[in-house]
Coordinates of C-alpha atoms in Angstrom, one line a residue:
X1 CA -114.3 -59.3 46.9
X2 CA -113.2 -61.8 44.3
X3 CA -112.9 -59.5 41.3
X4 CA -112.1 -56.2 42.2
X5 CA -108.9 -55.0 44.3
X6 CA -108.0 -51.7 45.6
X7 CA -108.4 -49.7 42.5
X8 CA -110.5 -51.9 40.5
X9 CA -109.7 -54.4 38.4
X10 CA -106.2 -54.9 36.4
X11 CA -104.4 -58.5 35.0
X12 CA -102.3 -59.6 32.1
X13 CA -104.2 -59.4 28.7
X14 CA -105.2 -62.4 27.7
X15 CA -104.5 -64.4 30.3
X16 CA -106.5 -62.8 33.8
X17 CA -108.0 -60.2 31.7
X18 CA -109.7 -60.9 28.7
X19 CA -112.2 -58.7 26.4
X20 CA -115.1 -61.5 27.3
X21 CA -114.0 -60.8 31.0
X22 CA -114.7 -56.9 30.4
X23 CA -117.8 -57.0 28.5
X24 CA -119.3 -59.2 31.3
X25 CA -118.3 -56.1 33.8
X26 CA -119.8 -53.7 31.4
X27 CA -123.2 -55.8 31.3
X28 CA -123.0 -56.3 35.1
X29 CA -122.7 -52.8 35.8
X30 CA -125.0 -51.4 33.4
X31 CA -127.6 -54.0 34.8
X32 CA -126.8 -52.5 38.0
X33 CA -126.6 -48.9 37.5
X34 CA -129.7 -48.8 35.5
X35 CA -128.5 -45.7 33.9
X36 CA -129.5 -44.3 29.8
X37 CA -126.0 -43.6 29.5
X38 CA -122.4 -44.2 30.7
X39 CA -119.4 -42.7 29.7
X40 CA -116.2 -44.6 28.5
X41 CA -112.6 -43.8 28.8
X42 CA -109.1 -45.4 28.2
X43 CA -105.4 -44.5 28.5
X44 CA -102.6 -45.0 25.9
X45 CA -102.6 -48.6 26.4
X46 CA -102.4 -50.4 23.0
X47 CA -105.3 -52.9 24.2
X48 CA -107.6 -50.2 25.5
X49 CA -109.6 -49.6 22.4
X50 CA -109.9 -53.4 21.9
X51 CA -111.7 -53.4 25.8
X52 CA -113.2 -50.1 25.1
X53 CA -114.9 -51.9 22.3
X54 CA -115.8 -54.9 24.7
X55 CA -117.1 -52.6 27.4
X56 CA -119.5 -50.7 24.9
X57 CA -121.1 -53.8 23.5
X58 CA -121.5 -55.2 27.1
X59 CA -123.4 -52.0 28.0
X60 CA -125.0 -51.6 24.6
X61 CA -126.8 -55.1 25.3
X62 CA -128.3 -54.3 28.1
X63 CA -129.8 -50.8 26.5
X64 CA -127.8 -48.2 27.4
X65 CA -126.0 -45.7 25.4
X66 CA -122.6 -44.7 25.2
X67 CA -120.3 -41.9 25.3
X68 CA -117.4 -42.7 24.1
X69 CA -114.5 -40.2 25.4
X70 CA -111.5 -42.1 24.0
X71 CA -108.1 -41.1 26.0
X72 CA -108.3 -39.0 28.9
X73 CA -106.3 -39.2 32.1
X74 CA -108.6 -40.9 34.8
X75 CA -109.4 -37.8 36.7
X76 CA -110.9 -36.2 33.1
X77 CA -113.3 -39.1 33.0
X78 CA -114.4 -38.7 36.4
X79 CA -115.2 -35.0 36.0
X80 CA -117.2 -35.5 32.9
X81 CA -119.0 -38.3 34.7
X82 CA -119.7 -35.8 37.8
X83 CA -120.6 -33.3 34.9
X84 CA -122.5 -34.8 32.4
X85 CA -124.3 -37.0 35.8
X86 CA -123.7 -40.2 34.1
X87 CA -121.7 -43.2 36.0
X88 CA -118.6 -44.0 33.8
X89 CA -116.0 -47.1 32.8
X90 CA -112.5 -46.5 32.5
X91 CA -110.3 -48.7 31.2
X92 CA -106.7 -48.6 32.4
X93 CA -104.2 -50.3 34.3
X94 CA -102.3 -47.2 36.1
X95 CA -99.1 -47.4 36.8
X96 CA -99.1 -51.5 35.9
X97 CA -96.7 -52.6 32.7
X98 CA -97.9 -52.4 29.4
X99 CA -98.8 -56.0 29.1
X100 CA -101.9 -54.9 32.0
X101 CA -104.8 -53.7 31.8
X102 CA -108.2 -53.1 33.6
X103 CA -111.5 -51.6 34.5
X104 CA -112.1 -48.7 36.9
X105 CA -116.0 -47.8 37.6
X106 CA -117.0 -44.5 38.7
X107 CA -120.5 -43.6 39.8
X108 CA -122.8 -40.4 38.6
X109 CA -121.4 -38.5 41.4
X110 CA -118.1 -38.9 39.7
X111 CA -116.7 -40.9 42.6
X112 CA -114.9 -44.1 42.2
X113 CA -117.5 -46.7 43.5
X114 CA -117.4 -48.0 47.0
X115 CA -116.9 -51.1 48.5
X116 CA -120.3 -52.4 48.7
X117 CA -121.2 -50.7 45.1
X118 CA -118.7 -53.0 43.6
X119 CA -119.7 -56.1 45.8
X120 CA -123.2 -55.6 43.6
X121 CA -121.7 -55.6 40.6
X122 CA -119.4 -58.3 41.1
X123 CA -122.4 -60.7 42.8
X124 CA -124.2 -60.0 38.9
X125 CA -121.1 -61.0 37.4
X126 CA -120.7 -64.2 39.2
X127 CA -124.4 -64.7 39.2
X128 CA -124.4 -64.3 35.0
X129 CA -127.8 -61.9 36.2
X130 CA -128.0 -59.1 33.3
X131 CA -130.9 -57.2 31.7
X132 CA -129.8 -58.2 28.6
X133 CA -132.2 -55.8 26.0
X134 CA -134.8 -56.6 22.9
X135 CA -133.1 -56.1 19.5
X136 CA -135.2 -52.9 18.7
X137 CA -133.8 -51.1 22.5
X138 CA -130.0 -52.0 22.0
X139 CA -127.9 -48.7 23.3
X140 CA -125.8 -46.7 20.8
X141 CA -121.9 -45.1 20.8
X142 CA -121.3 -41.4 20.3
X143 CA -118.0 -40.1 20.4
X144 CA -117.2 -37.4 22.9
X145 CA -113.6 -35.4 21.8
X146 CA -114.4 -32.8 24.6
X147 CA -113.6 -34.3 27.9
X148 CA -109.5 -33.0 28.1
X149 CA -110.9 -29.1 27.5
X150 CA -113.2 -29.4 29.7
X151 CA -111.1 -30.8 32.6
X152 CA -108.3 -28.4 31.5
X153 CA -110.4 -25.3 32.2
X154 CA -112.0 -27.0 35.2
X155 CA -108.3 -27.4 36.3
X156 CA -107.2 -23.9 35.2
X157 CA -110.3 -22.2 37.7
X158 CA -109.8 -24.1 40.9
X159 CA -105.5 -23.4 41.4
X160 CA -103.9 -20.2 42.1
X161 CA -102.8 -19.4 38.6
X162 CA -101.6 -15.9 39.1
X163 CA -99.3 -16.8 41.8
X164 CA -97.8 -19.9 39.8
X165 CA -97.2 -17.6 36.7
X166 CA -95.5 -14.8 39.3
X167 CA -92.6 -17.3 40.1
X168 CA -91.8 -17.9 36.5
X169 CA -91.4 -21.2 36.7
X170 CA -89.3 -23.8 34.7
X171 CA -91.3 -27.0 34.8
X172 CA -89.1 -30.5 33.5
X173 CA -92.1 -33.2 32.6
X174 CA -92.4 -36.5 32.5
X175 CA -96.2 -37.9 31.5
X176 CA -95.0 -41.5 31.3
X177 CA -96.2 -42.1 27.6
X178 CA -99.5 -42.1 29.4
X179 CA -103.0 -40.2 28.8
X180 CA -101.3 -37.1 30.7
X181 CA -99.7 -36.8 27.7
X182 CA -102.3 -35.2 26.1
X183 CA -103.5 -32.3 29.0
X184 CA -100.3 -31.6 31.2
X185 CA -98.4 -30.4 28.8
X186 CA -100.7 -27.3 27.7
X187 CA -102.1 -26.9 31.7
X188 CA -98.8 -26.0 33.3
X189 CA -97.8 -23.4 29.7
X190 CA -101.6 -22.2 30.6
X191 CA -100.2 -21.8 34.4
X192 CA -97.4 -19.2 33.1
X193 CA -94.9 -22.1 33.4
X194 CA -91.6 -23.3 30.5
X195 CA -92.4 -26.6 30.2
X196 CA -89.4 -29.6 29.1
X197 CA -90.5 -32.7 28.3
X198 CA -89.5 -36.0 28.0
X199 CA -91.7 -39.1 27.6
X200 CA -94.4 -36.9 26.1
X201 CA -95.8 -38.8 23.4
X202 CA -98.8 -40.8 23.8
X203 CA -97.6 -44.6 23.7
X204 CA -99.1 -47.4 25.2
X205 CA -95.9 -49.5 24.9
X206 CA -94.7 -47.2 27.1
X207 CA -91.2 -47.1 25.3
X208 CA -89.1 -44.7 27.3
X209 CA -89.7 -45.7 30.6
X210 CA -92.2 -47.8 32.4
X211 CA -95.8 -46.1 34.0
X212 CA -94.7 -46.1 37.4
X213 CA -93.2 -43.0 39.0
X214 CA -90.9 -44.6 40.9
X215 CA -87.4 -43.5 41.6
X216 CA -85.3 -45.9 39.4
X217 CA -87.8 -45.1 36.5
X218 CA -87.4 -41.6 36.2
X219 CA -83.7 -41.3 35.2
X220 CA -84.6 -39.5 32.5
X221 CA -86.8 -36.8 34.2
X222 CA -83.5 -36.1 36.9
X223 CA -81.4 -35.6 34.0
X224 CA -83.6 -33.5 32.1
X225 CA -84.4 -31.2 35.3
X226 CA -80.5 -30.7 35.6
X227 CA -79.9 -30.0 31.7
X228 CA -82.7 -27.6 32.1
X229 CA -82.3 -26.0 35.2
X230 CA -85.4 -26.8 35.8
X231 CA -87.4 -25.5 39.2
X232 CA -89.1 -28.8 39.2
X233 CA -89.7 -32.0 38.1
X234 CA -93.0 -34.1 37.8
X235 CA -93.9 -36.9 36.7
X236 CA -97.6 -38.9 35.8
X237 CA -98.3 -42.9 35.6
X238 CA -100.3 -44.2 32.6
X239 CA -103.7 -43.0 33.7
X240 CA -102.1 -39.8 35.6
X241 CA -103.9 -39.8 38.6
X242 CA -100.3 -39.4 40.7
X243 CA -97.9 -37.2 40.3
X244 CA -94.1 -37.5 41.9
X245 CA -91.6 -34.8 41.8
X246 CA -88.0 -34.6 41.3
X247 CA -86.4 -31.2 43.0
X248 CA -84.3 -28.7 41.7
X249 CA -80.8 -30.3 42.1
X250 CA -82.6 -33.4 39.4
X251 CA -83.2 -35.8 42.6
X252 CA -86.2 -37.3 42.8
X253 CA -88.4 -36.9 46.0
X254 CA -90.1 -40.0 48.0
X255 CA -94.2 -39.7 47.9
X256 CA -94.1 -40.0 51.2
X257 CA -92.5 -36.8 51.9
X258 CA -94.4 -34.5 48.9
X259 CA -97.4 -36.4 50.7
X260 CA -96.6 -34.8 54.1
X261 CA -96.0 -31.3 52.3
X262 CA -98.8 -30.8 50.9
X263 CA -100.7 -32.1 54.0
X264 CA -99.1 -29.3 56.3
X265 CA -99.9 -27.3 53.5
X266 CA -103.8 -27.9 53.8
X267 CA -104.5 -29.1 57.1
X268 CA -105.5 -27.2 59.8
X269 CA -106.1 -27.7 63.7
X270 CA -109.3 -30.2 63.8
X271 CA -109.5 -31.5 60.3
X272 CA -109.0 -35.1 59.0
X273 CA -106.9 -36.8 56.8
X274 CA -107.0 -40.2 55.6
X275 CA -104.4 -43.0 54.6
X276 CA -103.3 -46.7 54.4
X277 CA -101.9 -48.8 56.4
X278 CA -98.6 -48.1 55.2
X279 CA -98.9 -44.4 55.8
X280 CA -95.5 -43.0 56.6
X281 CA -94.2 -41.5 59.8
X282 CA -94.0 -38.6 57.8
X283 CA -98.0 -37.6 58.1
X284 CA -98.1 -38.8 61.3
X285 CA -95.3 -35.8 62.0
X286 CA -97.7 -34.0 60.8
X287 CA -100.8 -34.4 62.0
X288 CA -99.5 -34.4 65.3
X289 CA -97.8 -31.1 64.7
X290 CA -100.7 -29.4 63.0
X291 CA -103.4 -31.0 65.7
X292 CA -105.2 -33.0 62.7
X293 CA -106.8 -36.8 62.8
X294 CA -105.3 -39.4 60.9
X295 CA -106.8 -42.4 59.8
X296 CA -106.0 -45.3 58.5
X297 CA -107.4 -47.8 56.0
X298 CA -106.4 -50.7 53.8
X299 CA -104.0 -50.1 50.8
X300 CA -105.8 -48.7 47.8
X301 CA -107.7 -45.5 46.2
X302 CA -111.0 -47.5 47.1
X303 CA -111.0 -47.9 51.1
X304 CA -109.8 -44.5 51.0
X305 CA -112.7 -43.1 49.3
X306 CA -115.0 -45.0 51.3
X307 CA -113.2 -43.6 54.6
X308 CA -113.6 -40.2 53.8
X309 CA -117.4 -40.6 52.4
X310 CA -117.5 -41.8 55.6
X311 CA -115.7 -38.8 57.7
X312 CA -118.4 -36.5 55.5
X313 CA -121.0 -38.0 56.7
X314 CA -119.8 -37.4 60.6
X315 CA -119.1 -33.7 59.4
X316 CA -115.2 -33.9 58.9
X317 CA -113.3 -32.0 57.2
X318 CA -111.2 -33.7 55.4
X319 CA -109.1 -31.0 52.9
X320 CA -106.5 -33.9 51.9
X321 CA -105.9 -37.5 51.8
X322 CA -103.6 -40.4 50.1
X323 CA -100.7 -42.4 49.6
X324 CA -97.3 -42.2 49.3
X325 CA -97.1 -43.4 45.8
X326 CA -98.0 -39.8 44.3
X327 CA -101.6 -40.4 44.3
X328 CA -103.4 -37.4 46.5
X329 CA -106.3 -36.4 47.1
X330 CA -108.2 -33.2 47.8
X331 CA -111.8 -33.9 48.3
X332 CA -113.1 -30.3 48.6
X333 CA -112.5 -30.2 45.4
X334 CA -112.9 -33.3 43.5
X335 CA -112.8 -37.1 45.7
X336 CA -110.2 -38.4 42.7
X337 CA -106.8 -38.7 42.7
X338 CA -105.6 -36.2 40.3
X339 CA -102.2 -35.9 38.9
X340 CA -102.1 -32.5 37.6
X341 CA -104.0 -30.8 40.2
X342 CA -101.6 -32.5 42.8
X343 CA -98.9 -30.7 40.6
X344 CA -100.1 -27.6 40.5
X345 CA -100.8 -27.8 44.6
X346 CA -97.3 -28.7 44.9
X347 CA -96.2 -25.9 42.1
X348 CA -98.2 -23.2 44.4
X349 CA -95.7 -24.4 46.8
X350 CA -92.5 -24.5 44.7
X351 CA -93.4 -20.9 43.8
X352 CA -92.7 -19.8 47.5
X353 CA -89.7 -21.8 47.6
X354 CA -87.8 -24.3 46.3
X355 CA -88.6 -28.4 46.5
X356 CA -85.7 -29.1 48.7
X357 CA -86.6 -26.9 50.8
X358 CA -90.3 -28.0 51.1
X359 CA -89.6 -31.3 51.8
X360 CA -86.4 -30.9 53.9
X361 CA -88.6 -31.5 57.3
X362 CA -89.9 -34.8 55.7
X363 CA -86.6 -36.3 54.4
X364 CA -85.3 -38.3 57.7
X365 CA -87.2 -41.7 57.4
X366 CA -85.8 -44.1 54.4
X367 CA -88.4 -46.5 53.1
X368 CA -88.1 -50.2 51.1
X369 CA -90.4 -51.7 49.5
X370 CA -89.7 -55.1 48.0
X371 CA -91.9 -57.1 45.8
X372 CA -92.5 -61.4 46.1
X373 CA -94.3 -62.8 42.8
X374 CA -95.9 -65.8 42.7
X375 CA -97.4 -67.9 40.0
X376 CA -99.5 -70.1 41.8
X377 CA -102.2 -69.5 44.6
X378 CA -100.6 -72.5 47.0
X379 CA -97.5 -70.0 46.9
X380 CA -99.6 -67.3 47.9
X381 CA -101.3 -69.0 50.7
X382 CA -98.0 -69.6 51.7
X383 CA -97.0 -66.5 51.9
X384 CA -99.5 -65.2 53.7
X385 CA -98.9 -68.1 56.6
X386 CA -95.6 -67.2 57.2
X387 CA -96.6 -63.7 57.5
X388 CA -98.8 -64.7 60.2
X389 CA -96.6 -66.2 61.9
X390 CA -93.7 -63.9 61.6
X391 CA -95.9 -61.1 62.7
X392 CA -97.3 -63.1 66.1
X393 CA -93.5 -64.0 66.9
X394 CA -92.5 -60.6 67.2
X395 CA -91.8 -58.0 69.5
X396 CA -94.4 -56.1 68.3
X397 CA -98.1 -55.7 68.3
X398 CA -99.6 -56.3 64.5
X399 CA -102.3 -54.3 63.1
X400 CA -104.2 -56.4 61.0
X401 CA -106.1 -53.6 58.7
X402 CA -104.6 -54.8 55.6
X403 CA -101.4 -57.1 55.7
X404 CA -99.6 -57.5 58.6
X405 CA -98.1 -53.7 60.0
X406 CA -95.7 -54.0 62.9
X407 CA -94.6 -50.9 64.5
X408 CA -91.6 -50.5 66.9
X409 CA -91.0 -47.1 67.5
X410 CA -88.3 -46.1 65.8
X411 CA -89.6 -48.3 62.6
X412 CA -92.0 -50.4 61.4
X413 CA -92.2 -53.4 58.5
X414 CA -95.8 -54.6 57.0
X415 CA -96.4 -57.3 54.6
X416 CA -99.1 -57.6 52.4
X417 CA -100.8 -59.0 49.4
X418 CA -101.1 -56.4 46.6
X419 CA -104.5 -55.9 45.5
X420 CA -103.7 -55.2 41.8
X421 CA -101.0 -58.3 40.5
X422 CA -99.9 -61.6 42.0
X423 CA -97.4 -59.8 44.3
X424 CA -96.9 -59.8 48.2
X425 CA -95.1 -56.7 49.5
X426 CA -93.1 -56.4 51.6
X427 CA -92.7 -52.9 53.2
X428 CA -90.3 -50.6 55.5
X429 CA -89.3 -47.4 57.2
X430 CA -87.5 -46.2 59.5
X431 CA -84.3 -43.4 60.3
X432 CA -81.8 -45.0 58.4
X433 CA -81.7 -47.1 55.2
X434 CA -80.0 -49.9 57.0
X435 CA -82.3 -50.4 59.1
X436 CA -85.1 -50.1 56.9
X437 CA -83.1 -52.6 54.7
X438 CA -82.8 -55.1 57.2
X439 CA -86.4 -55.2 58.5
X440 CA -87.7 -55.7 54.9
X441 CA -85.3 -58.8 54.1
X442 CA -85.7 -60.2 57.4
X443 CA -89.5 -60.5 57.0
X444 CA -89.3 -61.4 52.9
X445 CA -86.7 -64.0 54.2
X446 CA -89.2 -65.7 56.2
X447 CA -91.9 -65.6 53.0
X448 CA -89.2 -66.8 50.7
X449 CA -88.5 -69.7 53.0
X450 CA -91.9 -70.7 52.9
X451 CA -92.1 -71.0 49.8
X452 CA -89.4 -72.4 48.7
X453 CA -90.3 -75.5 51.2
X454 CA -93.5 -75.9 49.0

């Protein structure tokens, strides 16, 4: 696809994302869905109401009507489309910078679309094909301020509330700035939890620390877990579909590892679970241990709905699924990645004992992850040659699902382009950090060189 990545569709505003961009989407889709209504959702982003207002005159044109939800965390927006049966538009950029946004489309079923869902959309967008409406069948906006309460409760009735409330928790928060802001909060006092919080208030310039959950950006959190004596910490992105936790001693825990917890958690002998390509030995411990399948697809929230859609179809069971960047999935109960029922999962757990204890059996790989921009696409092609070559010199057979994965046993490296800003990765793990370290640099060294010979 030319348009859409691995979880849609994000870019700078105003330069790769524009408002004219996102009403064409919203016409495209609408034309396509050839639904009387779609719903419409943002998160704290200070340019989301500026696309929401694009994306409601692109579907207004081609007659349908709106309902207009206004900041919910991604998973809210999917349940009220699943609910209300209406396919839906959200417009966020996750865990991107403030100066990104972009467009996530979700179907009546309340599923992110699928690969070949989007493929039609994008061929109308290209195309310029739209069932663009007379002046007298034009849709209309209503506003919907229900959406949070709704997936609160809905929340509330699918987790084991009496046993989180038992443990008396004390639960340190960190929602980012972001839409969690607004339902976290109140779910985990609702749990029976004392809730800290830092970060809480709903800003789209995303003052106190940037959206994505990642280690060096949740200083804050560590501290306020320690001040606290906290049981745990967790921590959204800007649309909180993922949540990362920080343990009781205020030191923050690697997705990977809260990933394979709450896998051995839910799988049992027989069942499937589904990742990317740069899954972590971690849930392959796992799996192997708990006598479940594994499978593998390319990077992003996207393939890996498709894959399990897939699984369903073959009668799998497929209890959980993800990545290790916070962003899980339980599909028996709602194919989204959803940050605070990912929280409360892992808070069922932490009520039993403590994090550093849940995650203790998943804590001997190290992983790196170093990031290449480029500005131009001759840099990218670039890249992405030496990549190719680097991977069919080495000692090492590739796999080629997304990027270039090399396993060698006792580690492995992969290079890829990201599928949401002009970025290739570069990505490694293995049993200590210098060796992760050095697999990482050696294969960004060979990228850098090319293109600094450009």
């Amino acid at each position: 696809m030319k348009l859409f990545g691995s979880s849609g569709t994000r870019g700078v505003v105003g330069e790769s994302l524009t408002p004219e961009f996102v009403l064409r989407v919203a016409k495209a889709a609408g034309t396509v869905w050839n639904a009387d209504r779609v719903a419409i959702a943002r998160d704290t982003r200070t340019t989301g109401e500026m696309f929401v207002n694009a994306a409601e005159s692109g579907l207004a044109s081609v007659g349908v009507d709106v309902d207009d939800l206004g900041v919910v965390p991604t998973p809210a927006a999917v349940r009220y489309c699943e609910n209300q049966s209406v396919p839906g538009v959200v417009i966020t950029a996750s865990h991107n910078p403030p100066e990104f946004n972009g467009v996530k489309l979700v179907g009546d079923d309340g599923v992110e679309l699928a690969v070949e869902e989007l493929e039609r959309i994008e061929d109308h967008i290209l195309a310029e094909e739209f069932d663009v409406a007379e002046w007298d069948a034009v849709g209309s906006v209503r506003s919907v301020g229900t959406a949070n309460d709704g997936y609160r409760e809905d929340l509330l009735a699918n987790v084991d509330r009496e046993k989180i409330a038992a443990a008396n928790l004390t639960v340190a928060l960190d929602p980012g700035h972001g839409a969690g802001s607004l339902v976290t909060p109140d779910f985990l006092r609702e749990l029976g939890c004392e809730v800290r919080t830092v970060n809480a208030q709903p800003d789209g310039h995303f003052p106190g620390r940037q959206s994505e959950p990642v280690s060096e950006n949740l200083r804050d959190l560590e501290r306020l877990v320690r001040a606290t004596d906290a049981d745990v910490g967790i921590a959204h992105d800007g649309d909180a579909d993922r949540a990362v936790f920080v343990n009781e001693r205020g030191e923050c825990i690697s997705g990977e590892a809260s990933l394979a917890a709450l896998a051995a958690a839910a799988l049992e002998p027989g069942d499937a679970t589904v990742s990317a390509v740069n899954v972590s030995q971690r849930l392959v411990d796992v799996c192997e241990e708990v006598g479940a399948d594994l499978e593998l697809t390319p990077i992003g929230a996207t393939n890996l709905i498709t894959r399990v859609r897939e699984l369903w179809r073959e009668g799998r069971n497929v209890p959980v699924a993800g990545e290790g960047n916070g962003g899980v999935f339980y599909p028996n109960y709602r194919l989204v990645r959803d940050g605070a029922y990912i929280a409360a999962k892992f808070l069922e757990l932490v009520a039993e004992r403590p994090p550093s204890e849940l995650v203790a059996p998943y804590e001997d790989y190290y992983n790196v992850r170093i990031n290449l921009e480029y500005d131009e696409e001759a840099e990218l092609t670039a890249m992405l040659n030496a990549a190719a070559d680097y991977a069919e010199s080495a000692d090492a057979t590739p796999n080629t699902t997304d990027g270039y994965r090399l396993d060698y046993g006792d580690a492995w490296v992969l290079v890829r382009p990201s599928g949401t800003e002009p970025k290739v990765r570069v990505y490694a793990e293995a049993r200590s950090e210098e060796r992760a370290t050095e697999l990482a640099e050696d294969a960004a060294d060979a990228l850098r060189s090319a293109v600094a010979t450009l």
